[in-house]
Amino acid sequence: MDWDESQYGLGLEEMDGTHREFVALVCALQTADADNFALLFQQLLEHTKLHFVEEGRLMRLYKFPALGEHEGEHHRVYGDLLQFNRNVKNGRLALARAYVKDGLSEWFKLHLGSMDAALAAHILRCQQSEFEIEGLIQIGGT
Ligand SMILES: [Fe+2]
Ligand SMILES: [Fe+2]
């Protein structure tokens, strides 16, 4: 799995930066040896927590209508990652390796193309109308 700006970029640096890091971590995990795998999986868990908390903050800030659905999906995936991390810590890597290779990258592409894309579009629309309102206020004030 490699980062492809034209495919994965949402035009909002706050989200794209996090997604680039996520893809880099998944990519490193896909080729990691046993020692590094456990370390990187822990990093992925922590990174994903921040990733989801930050999107939650943006959803609240911009009053995103599908907040419940989007956060429900985050909670489900974070729960899976927690479970896999427990296995990894106990030296059982096979399931987590399979998940990183197939399940997680597929999930990311789907989630990015649907819920994250909808969130980014919503934020960009809000920022655009704030910008227009500011412009009107400035015109009105002169
Ligand atoms: Fe995301
Ligand atoms: Fe998301």
PDB file of C-alpha atoms and ligand atoms in Angstrom:
ATOM      1  CA  MET A   1       0.000   0.000   0.000  1.00  0.00           C
ATOM      2  CA  ASP A   2       1.494   3.337  -1.098  1.00  0.00           C
ATOM      3  CA  TRP A   3       0.255   6.878  -0.711  1.00  0.00           C
ATOM      4  CA  ASP A   4      -1.227   8.226  -3.918  1.00  0.00           C
ATOM      5  CA  GLU A   5      -2.126  11.900  -3.610  1.00  0.00           C
ATOM      6  CA  SER A   6      -4.518  11.899  -6.569  1.00  0.00           C
ATOM      7  CA  GLN A   7      -6.381   8.903  -5.161  1.00  0.00           C
ATOM      8  CA  TYR A   8      -6.246   9.558  -1.408  1.00  0.00           C
ATOM      9  CA  GLY A   9      -5.788  13.319  -1.052  1.00  0.00           C
ATOM     10  CA  LEU A  10      -8.962  15.060   0.191  1.00  0.00           C
ATOM     11  CA  GLY A  11      -7.725  18.630  -0.274  1.00  0.00           C
ATOM     12  CA  LEU A  12      -7.667  19.326   3.461  1.00  0.00           C
ATOM     13  CA  GLU A  13      -4.172  19.229   4.937  1.00  0.00           C
ATOM     14  CA  GLU A  14      -5.408  18.566   8.493  1.00  0.00           C
ATOM     15  CA  MET A  15      -6.788  15.210   7.338  1.00  0.00           C
ATOM     16  CA  ASP A  16      -4.366  14.420   4.505  1.00  0.00           C
ATOM     17  CA  GLY A  17      -1.298  14.739   6.752  1.00  0.00           C
ATOM     18  CA  THR A  18      -2.711  12.188   9.196  1.00  0.00           C
ATOM     19  CA  HIS A  19      -3.737   9.849   6.388  1.00  0.00           C
ATOM     20  CA  ARG A  20      -0.247  10.008   4.853  1.00  0.00           C
ATOM     21  CA  GLU A  21       1.242   8.956   8.198  1.00  0.00           C
ATOM     22  CA  PHE A  22      -1.343   6.189   8.545  1.00  0.00           C
ATOM     23  CA  VAL A  23      -0.479   4.766   5.106  1.00  0.00           C
ATOM     24  CA  ALA A  24       3.261   4.974   5.890  1.00  0.00           C
ATOM     25  CA  LEU A  25       2.705   2.989   9.109  1.00  0.00           C
ATOM     26  CA  VAL A  26       0.580   0.344   7.384  1.00  0.00           C
ATOM     27  CA  CYS A  27       3.190   0.101   4.649  1.00  0.00           C
ATOM     28  CA  ALA A  28       6.013  -0.364   7.181  1.00  0.00           C
ATOM     29  CA  LEU A  29       3.974  -3.020   9.003  1.00  0.00           C
ATOM     30  CA  GLN A  30       3.443  -4.978   5.797  1.00  0.00           C
ATOM     31  CA  THR A  31       7.183  -5.609   5.480  1.00  0.00           C
ATOM     32  CA  ALA A  32       8.229  -5.581   9.151  1.00  0.00           C
ATOM     33  CA  ASP A  33      10.033  -8.478  10.818  1.00  0.00           C
ATOM     34  CA  ALA A  34       8.622  -9.950  14.036  1.00  0.00           C
ATOM     35  CA  ASP A  35      10.424  -7.564  16.425  1.00  0.00           C
ATOM     36  CA  ASN A  36       9.542  -4.423  14.527  1.00  0.00           C
ATOM     37  CA  PHE A  37       5.999  -5.591  13.863  1.00  0.00           C
ATOM     38  CA  ALA A  38       5.015  -5.438  17.547  1.00  0.00           C
ATOM     39  CA  LEU A  39       6.569  -1.996  17.943  1.00  0.00           C
ATOM     40  CA  LEU A  40       4.947  -0.620  14.803  1.00  0.00           C
ATOM     41  CA  PHE A  41       1.561  -2.122  15.665  1.00  0.00           C
ATOM     42  CA  GLN A  42       1.625  -0.266  18.995  1.00  0.00           C
ATOM     43  CA  GLN A  43       2.476   2.923  17.089  1.00  0.00           C
ATOM     44  CA  LEU A  44      -0.384   2.288  14.664  1.00  0.00           C
ATOM     45  CA  LEU A  45      -2.787   1.895  17.592  1.00  0.00           C
ATOM     46  CA  GLU A  46      -1.688   5.183  19.167  1.00  0.00           C
ATOM     47  CA  HIS A  47      -1.660   7.001  15.841  1.00  0.00           C
ATOM     48  CA  THR A  48      -5.154   5.740  14.997  1.00  0.00           C
ATOM     49  CA  LYS A  49      -6.465   6.906  18.354  1.00  0.00           C
ATOM     50  CA  LEU A  50      -5.237  10.453  17.641  1.00  0.00           C
ATOM     51  CA  HIS A  51      -6.481  10.226  14.045  1.00  0.00           C
ATOM     52  CA  PHE A  52     -10.015   9.373  15.216  1.00  0.00           C
ATOM     53  CA  VAL A  53     -10.037  11.865  18.103  1.00  0.00           C
ATOM     54  CA  GLU A  54      -8.986  14.618  15.684  1.00  0.00           C
ATOM     55  CA  GLU A  55     -11.689  13.725  13.142  1.00  0.00           C
ATOM     56  CA  GLY A  56     -14.203  13.666  16.010  1.00  0.00           C
ATOM     57  CA  ARG A  57     -13.101  17.174  16.979  1.00  0.00           C
ATOM     58  CA  LEU A  58     -13.510  18.397  13.382  1.00  0.00           C
ATOM     59  CA  MET A  59     -16.949  16.744  13.116  1.00  0.00           C
ATOM     60  CA  ARG A  60     -18.125  18.587  16.245  1.00  0.00           C
ATOM     61  CA  LEU A  61     -16.507  21.871  15.268  1.00  0.00           C
ATOM     62  CA  TYR A  62     -18.176  21.854  11.832  1.00  0.00           C
ATOM     63  CA  LYS A  63     -21.411  20.153  12.999  1.00  0.00           C
ATOM     64  CA  PHE A  64     -21.037  17.242  10.615  1.00  0.00           C
ATOM     65  CA  PRO A  65     -24.481  15.592  10.225  1.00  0.00           C
ATOM     66  CA  ALA A  66     -23.226  11.977   9.980  1.00  0.00           C
ATOM     67  CA  LEU A  67     -21.145  12.203  13.176  1.00  0.00           C
ATOM     68  CA  GLY A  68     -22.768   9.198  14.880  1.00  0.00           C
ATOM     69  CA  GLU A  69     -22.305   6.882  11.929  1.00  0.00           C
ATOM     70  CA  HIS A  70     -18.728   8.016  11.296  1.00  0.00           C
ATOM     71  CA  GLU A  71     -17.668   7.693  14.945  1.00  0.00           C
ATOM     72  CA  GLY A  72     -19.400   4.323  15.215  1.00  0.00           C
ATOM     73  CA  GLU A  73     -17.156   3.106  12.409  1.00  0.00           C
ATOM     74  CA  HIS A  74     -14.079   4.546  14.142  1.00  0.00           C
ATOM     75  CA  HIS A  75     -14.980   2.783  17.394  1.00  0.00           C
ATOM     76  CA  ARG A  76     -15.494  -0.531  15.631  1.00  0.00           C
ATOM     77  CA  VAL A  77     -12.102  -0.379  13.894  1.00  0.00           C
ATOM     78  CA  TYR A  78     -10.289   0.840  17.010  1.00  0.00           C
ATOM     79  CA  GLY A  79     -11.801  -2.084  18.937  1.00  0.00           C
ATOM     80  CA  ASP A  80     -10.448  -4.495  16.304  1.00  0.00           C
ATOM     81  CA  LEU A  81      -6.989  -2.894  16.508  1.00  0.00           C
ATOM     82  CA  LEU A  82      -7.006  -3.198  20.311  1.00  0.00           C
ATOM     83  CA  GLN A  83      -7.854  -6.885  20.048  1.00  0.00           C
ATOM     84  CA  PHE A  84      -5.131  -7.530  17.453  1.00  0.00           C
ATOM     85  CA  ASN A  85      -2.627  -5.609  19.563  1.00  0.00           C
ATOM     86  CA  ARG A  86      -3.360  -7.915  22.518  1.00  0.00           C
ATOM     87  CA  ASN A  87      -2.574 -10.904  20.275  1.00  0.00           C
ATOM     88  CA  VAL A  88       0.611  -9.259  18.991  1.00  0.00           C
ATOM     89  CA  LYS A  89       1.807  -8.561  22.536  1.00  0.00           C
ATOM     90  CA  ASN A  90       1.322 -12.246  23.322  1.00  0.00           C
ATOM     91  CA  GLY A  91       3.465 -13.189  20.347  1.00  0.00           C
ATOM     92  CA  ARG A  92       0.565 -14.203  18.082  1.00  0.00           C
ATOM     93  CA  LEU A  93       1.274 -12.244  14.910  1.00  0.00           C
ATOM     94  CA  ALA A  94      -0.406 -14.266  12.158  1.00  0.00           C
ATOM     95  CA  LEU A  95      -3.916 -12.785  12.426  1.00  0.00           C
ATOM     96  CA  ALA A  96      -2.646  -9.238  12.847  1.00  0.00           C
ATOM     97  CA  ARG A  97      -0.341  -9.671   9.853  1.00  0.00           C
ATOM     98  CA  ALA A  98      -3.247 -10.860   7.701  1.00  0.00           C
ATOM     99  CA  TYR A  99      -5.390  -7.951   8.933  1.00  0.00           C
ATOM    100  CA  VAL A 100      -2.706  -5.357   8.116  1.00  0.00           C
ATOM    101  CA  LYS A 101      -2.146  -6.877   4.693  1.00  0.00           C
ATOM    102  CA  ASP A 102      -5.767  -7.097   3.569  1.00  0.00           C
ATOM    103  CA  GLY A 103      -8.490  -5.989   5.976  1.00  0.00           C
ATOM    104  CA  LEU A 104      -7.014  -2.716   7.198  1.00  0.00           C
ATOM    105  CA  SER A 105      -5.842  -1.361   3.851  1.00  0.00           C
ATOM    106  CA  GLU A 106      -9.189  -2.247   2.241  1.00  0.00           C
ATOM    107  CA  TRP A 107     -11.059  -0.645   5.125  1.00  0.00           C
ATOM    108  CA  PHE A 108      -8.954   2.502   4.843  1.00  0.00           C
ATOM    109  CA  LYS A 109      -9.627   2.921   1.121  1.00  0.00           C
ATOM    110  CA  LEU A 110     -13.366   2.436   1.595  1.00  0.00           C
ATOM    111  CA  HIS A 111     -13.572   4.660   4.661  1.00  0.00           C
ATOM    112  CA  LEU A 112     -11.483   7.365   3.020  1.00  0.00           C
ATOM    113  CA  GLY A 113     -13.581   7.322  -0.141  1.00  0.00           C
ATOM    114  CA  SER A 114     -16.884   7.523   1.737  1.00  0.00           C
ATOM    115  CA  MET A 115     -16.994   8.899   5.301  1.00  0.00           C
ATOM    116  CA  ASP A 116     -13.706  10.836   5.322  1.00  0.00           C
ATOM    117  CA  ALA A 117     -14.352  12.259   1.847  1.00  0.00           C
ATOM    118  CA  ALA A 118     -17.820  13.402   2.975  1.00  0.00           C
ATOM    119  CA  LEU A 119     -16.342  15.010   6.100  1.00  0.00           C
ATOM    120  CA  ALA A 120     -13.615  16.827   4.157  1.00  0.00           C
ATOM    121  CA  ALA A 121     -16.162  18.088   1.578  1.00  0.00           C
ATOM    122  CA  HIS A 122     -18.413  19.320   4.408  1.00  0.00           C
ATOM    123  CA  ILE A 123     -15.520  21.176   6.094  1.00  0.00           C
ATOM    124  CA  LEU A 124     -14.385  22.737   2.818  1.00  0.00           C
ATOM    125  CA  ARG A 125     -17.955  23.922   2.138  1.00  0.00           C
ATOM    126  CA  CYS A 126     -18.185  25.452   5.628  1.00  0.00           C
ATOM    127  CA  GLN A 127     -14.818  27.186   5.225  1.00  0.00           C
ATOM    128  CA  GLN A 128     -15.861  28.493   1.814  1.00  0.00           C
ATOM    129  CA  SER A 129     -19.087  30.019   3.138  1.00  0.00           C
ATOM    130  CA  GLU A 130     -17.277  31.516   6.150  1.00  0.00           C
ATOM    131  CA  PHE A 131     -14.863  33.049   3.674  1.00  0.00           C
ATOM    132  CA  GLU A 132     -17.740  34.433   1.566  1.00  0.00           C
ATOM    133  CA  ILE A 133     -19.515  35.843   4.631  1.00  0.00           C
ATOM    134  CA  GLU A 134     -16.292  37.565   5.730  1.00  0.00           C
ATOM    135  CA  GLY A 135     -15.954  39.018   2.218  1.00  0.00           C
ATOM    136  CA  LEU A 136     -19.531  40.356   2.348  1.00  0.00           C
ATOM    137  CA  ILE A 137     -18.953  41.873   5.777  1.00  0.00           C
ATOM    138  CA  GLN A 138     -15.822  43.591   4.509  1.00  0.00           C
ATOM    139  CA  ILE A 139     -17.636  44.917   1.426  1.00  0.00           C
ATOM    140  CA  GLY A 140     -20.543  46.062   3.594  1.00  0.00           C
ATOM    141  CA  GLY A 141     -18.194  47.791   6.011  1.00  0.00           C
ATOM    142  CA  THR A 142     -16.389  49.915   3.469  1.00  0.00           C
TER     143      THR A 142
HETATM  144 FE    FE B   1      -9.472   9.451   8.518  1.00  0.00          FE
HETATM  145 FE    FE B   2     -12.790   8.721   9.564  1.00  0.00          FE
END
